[in-house]
mmCIF file of C-alpha atoms in Angstrom:
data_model
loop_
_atom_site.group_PDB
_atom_site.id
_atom_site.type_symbol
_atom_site.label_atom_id
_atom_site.label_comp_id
_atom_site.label_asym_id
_atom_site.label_seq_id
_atom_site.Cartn_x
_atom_site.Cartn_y
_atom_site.Cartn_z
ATOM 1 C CA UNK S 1 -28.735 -20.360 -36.154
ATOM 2 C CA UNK S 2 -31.643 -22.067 -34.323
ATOM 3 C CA UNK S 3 -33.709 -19.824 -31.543
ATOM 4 C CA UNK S 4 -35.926 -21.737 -29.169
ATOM 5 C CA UNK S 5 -39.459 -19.703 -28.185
ATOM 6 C CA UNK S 6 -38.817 -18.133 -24.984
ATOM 7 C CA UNK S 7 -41.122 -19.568 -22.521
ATOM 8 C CA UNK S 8 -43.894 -17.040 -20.905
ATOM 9 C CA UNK S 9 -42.596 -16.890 -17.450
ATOM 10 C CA UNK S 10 -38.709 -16.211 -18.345
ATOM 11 C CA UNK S 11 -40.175 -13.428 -20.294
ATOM 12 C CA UNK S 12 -42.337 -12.387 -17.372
ATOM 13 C CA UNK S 13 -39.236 -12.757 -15.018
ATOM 14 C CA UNK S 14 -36.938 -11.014 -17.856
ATOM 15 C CA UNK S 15 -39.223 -8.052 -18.124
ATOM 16 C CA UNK S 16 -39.400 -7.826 -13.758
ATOM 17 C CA UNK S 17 -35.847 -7.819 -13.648
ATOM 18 C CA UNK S 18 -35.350 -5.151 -16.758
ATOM 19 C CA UNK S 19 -38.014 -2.802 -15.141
ATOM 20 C CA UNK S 20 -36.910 -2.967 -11.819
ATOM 21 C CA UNK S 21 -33.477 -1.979 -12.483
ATOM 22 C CA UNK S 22 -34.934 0.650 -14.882
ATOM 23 C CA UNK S 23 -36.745 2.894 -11.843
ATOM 24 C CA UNK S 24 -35.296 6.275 -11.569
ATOM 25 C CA UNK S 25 -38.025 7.140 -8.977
ATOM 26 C CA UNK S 26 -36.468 5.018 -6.473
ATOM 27 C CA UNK S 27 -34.316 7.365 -3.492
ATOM 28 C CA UNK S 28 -31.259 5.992 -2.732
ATOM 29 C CA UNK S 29 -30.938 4.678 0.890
ATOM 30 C CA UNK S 30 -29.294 7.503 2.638
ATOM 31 C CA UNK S 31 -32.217 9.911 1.147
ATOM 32 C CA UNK S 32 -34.594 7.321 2.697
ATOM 33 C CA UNK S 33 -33.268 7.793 6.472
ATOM 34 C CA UNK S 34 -34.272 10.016 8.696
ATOM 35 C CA UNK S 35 -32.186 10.571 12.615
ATOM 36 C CA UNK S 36 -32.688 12.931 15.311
ATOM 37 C CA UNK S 37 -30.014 15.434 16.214
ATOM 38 C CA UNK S 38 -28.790 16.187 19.708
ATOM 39 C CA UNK S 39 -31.689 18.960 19.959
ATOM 40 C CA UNK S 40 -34.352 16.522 18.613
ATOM 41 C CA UNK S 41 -34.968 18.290 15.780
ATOM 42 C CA UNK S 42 -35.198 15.829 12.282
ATOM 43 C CA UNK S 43 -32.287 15.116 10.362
ATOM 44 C CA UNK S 44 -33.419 13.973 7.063
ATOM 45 C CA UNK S 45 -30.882 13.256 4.358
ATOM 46 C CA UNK S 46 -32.887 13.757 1.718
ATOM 47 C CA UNK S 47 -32.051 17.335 2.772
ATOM 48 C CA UNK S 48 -28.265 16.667 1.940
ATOM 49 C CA UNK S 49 -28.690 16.075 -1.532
ATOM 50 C CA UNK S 50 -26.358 18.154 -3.857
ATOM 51 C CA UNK S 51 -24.177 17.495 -0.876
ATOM 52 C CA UNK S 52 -20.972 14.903 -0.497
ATOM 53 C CA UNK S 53 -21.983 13.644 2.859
ATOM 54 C CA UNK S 54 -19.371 12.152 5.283
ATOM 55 C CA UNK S 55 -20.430 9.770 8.271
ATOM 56 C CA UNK S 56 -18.523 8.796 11.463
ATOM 57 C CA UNK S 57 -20.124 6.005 12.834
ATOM 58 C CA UNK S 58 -19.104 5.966 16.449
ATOM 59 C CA UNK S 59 -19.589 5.098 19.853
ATOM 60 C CA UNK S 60 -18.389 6.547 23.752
ATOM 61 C CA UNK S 61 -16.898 2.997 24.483
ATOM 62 C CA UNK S 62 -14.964 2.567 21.191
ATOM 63 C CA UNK S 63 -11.370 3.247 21.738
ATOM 64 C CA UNK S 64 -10.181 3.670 18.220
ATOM 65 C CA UNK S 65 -13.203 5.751 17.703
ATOM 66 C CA UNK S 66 -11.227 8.133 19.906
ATOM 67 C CA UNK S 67 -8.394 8.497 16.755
ATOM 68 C CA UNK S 68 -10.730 8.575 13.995
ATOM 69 C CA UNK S 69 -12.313 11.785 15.569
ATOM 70 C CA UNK S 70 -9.116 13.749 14.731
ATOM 71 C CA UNK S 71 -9.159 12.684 11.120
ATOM 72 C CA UNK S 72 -12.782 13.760 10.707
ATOM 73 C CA UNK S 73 -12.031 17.067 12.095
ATOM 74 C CA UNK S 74 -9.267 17.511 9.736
ATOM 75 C CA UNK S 75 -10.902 16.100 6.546
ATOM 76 C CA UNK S 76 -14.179 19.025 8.290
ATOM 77 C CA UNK S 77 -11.813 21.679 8.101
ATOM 78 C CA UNK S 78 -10.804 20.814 4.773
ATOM 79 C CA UNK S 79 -14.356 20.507 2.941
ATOM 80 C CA UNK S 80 -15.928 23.998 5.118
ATOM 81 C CA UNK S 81 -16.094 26.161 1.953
ATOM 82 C CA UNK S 82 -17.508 23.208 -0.191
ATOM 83 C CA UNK S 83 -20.662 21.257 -0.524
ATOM 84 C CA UNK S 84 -20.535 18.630 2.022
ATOM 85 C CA UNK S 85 -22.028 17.697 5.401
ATOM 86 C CA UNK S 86 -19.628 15.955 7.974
ATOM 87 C CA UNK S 87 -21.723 14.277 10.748
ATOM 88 C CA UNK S 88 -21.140 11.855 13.369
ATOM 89 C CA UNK S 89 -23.951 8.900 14.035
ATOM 90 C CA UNK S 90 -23.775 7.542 17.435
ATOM 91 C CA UNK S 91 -25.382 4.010 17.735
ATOM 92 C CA UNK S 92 -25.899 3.616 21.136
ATOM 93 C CA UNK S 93 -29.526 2.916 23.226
ATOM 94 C CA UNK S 94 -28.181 2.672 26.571
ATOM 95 C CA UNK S 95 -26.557 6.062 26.972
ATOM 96 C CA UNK S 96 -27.924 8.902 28.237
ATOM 97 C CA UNK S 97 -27.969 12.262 25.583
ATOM 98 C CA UNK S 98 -25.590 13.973 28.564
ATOM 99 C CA UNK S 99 -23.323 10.646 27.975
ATOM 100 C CA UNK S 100 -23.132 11.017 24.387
ATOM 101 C CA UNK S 101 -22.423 14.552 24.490
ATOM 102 C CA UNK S 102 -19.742 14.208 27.313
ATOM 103 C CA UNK S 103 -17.783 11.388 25.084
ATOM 104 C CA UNK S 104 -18.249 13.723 22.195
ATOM 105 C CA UNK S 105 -16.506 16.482 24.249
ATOM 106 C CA UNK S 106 -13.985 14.131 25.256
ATOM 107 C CA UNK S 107 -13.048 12.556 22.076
ATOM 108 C CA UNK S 108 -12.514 16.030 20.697
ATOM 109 C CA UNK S 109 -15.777 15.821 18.533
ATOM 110 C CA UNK S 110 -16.669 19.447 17.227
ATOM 111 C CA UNK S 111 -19.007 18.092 13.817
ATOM 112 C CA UNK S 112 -22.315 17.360 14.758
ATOM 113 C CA UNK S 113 -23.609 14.147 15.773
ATOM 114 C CA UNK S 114 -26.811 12.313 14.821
ATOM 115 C CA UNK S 115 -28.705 9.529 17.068
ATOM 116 C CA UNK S 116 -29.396 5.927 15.387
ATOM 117 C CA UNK S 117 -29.896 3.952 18.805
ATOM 118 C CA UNK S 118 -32.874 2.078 16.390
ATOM 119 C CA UNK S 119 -29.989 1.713 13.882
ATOM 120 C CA UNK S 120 -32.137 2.880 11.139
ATOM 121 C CA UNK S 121 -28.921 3.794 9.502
ATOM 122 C CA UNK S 122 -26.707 1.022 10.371
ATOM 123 C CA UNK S 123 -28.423 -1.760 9.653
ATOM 124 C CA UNK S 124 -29.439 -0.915 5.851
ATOM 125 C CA UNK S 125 -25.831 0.257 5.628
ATOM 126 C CA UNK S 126 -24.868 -3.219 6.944
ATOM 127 C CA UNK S 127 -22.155 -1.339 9.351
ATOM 128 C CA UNK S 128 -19.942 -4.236 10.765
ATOM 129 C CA UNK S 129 -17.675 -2.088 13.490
ATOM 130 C CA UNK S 130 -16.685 1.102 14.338
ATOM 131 C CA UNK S 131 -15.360 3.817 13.961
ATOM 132 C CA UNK S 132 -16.667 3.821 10.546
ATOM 133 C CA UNK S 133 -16.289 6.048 8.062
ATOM 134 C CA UNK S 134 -18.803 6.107 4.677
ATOM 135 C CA UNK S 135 -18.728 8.978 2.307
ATOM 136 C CA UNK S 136 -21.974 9.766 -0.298
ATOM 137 C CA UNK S 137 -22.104 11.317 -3.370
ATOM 138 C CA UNK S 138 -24.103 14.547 -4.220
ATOM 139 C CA UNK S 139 -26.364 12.299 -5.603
ATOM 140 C CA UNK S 140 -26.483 9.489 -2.324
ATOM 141 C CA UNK S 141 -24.262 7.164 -3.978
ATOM 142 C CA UNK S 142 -21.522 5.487 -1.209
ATOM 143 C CA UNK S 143 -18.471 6.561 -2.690
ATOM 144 C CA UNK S 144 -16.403 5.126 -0.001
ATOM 145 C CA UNK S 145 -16.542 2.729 3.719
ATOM 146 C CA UNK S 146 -14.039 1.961 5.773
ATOM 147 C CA UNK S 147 -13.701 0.779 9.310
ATOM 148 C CA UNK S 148 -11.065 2.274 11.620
ATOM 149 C CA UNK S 149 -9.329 6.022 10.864
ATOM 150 C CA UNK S 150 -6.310 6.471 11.763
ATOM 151 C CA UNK S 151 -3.713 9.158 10.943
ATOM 152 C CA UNK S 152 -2.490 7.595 8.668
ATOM 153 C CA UNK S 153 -5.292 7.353 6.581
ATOM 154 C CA UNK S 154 -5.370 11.575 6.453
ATOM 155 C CA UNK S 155 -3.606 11.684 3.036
ATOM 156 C CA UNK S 156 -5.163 8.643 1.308
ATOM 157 C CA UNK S 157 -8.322 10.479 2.418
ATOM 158 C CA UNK S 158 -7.782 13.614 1.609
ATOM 159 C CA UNK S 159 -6.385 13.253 -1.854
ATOM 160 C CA UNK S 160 -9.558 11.741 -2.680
ATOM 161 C CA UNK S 161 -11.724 14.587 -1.301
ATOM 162 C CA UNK S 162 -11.510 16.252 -5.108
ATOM 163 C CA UNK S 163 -12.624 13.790 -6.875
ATOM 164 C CA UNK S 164 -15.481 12.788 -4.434
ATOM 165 C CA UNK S 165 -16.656 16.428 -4.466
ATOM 166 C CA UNK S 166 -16.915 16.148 -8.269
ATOM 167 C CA UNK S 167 -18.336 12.764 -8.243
ATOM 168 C CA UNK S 168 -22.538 13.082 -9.307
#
């Protein structure tokens, strides 16, 4: 067996790439965000760790965001006595906070709902419509993303509720 000598920078690059995936100091993304809440008090994920977090991504002109609010309330009522945060995260910057809170009210929306009219949140996430749905481990890790929640999707969803509560 013949071995060539590595040259010095495909070591260098080698050792980059080894260390970098190596850091255990780096928070995942979700701990890295921070939104406002309806009051304007700080929501900062980082906060939610320990926590399976749920996100509705949604918006007061999005029709099928109108049907995924029913699912959300149901999968709510289902995690209460667990550890987990549902939250909506309205990404709108030309609504008023009375607008938002009005299509809230009318979509049925009783979870609370964060503000990302910066999309501080969608744009790391890479969010490409809505409603969206993206689950998060205890630990930050996305579990799960889908876009539009129907119905239909209730027992897919829930059955997996479990095993995302377990998941580190």
């Amino acid at each position: 067996m013949v071995f060539r000598k590595a040259s010095p920078f495909f070591l260098l690059l080698l050792s980059v790439l080894f260390l970098n995936n190596c850091r255990s100091d780096e928070q995942p993304l979700l701990y890295q965000i921070t939104l406002q809440d309806w009051d304007g008090n700080s929501h900062k994920f980082s906060e939610d760790k320990g926590k399976l977090v749920v996100l509705d991504f949604w918006a007061s002109w999005c029709e099928p965001c109108k049907k995924a609010v029913p699912v959300v309330e149901k999968l709510r009522e289902k995690l209460k006595d667990s550890p987990a945060v549902v939250l909506g995260v309205n990404t709108e910057d030309d609504l008023s906070l009375e607008e938002i809170k009005k299509a809230a009210s009318d979509f049925g929306m009783l979870y609370p709902s964060l503000l990302d009219p910066e999309w501080k949140l969608v744009t790391p996430l890479k969010i490409e419509g809505q409603p969206a749905l993206f689950v998060f481990s205890k630990s930050g890790k996305k579990l799960h993303s889908q876009y539009g929640i129907s119905e239909k999707d209730l027992p897919v969803l829930t059955g997996r509720l479990k095993n995302w509560l377990e998941s580190p």
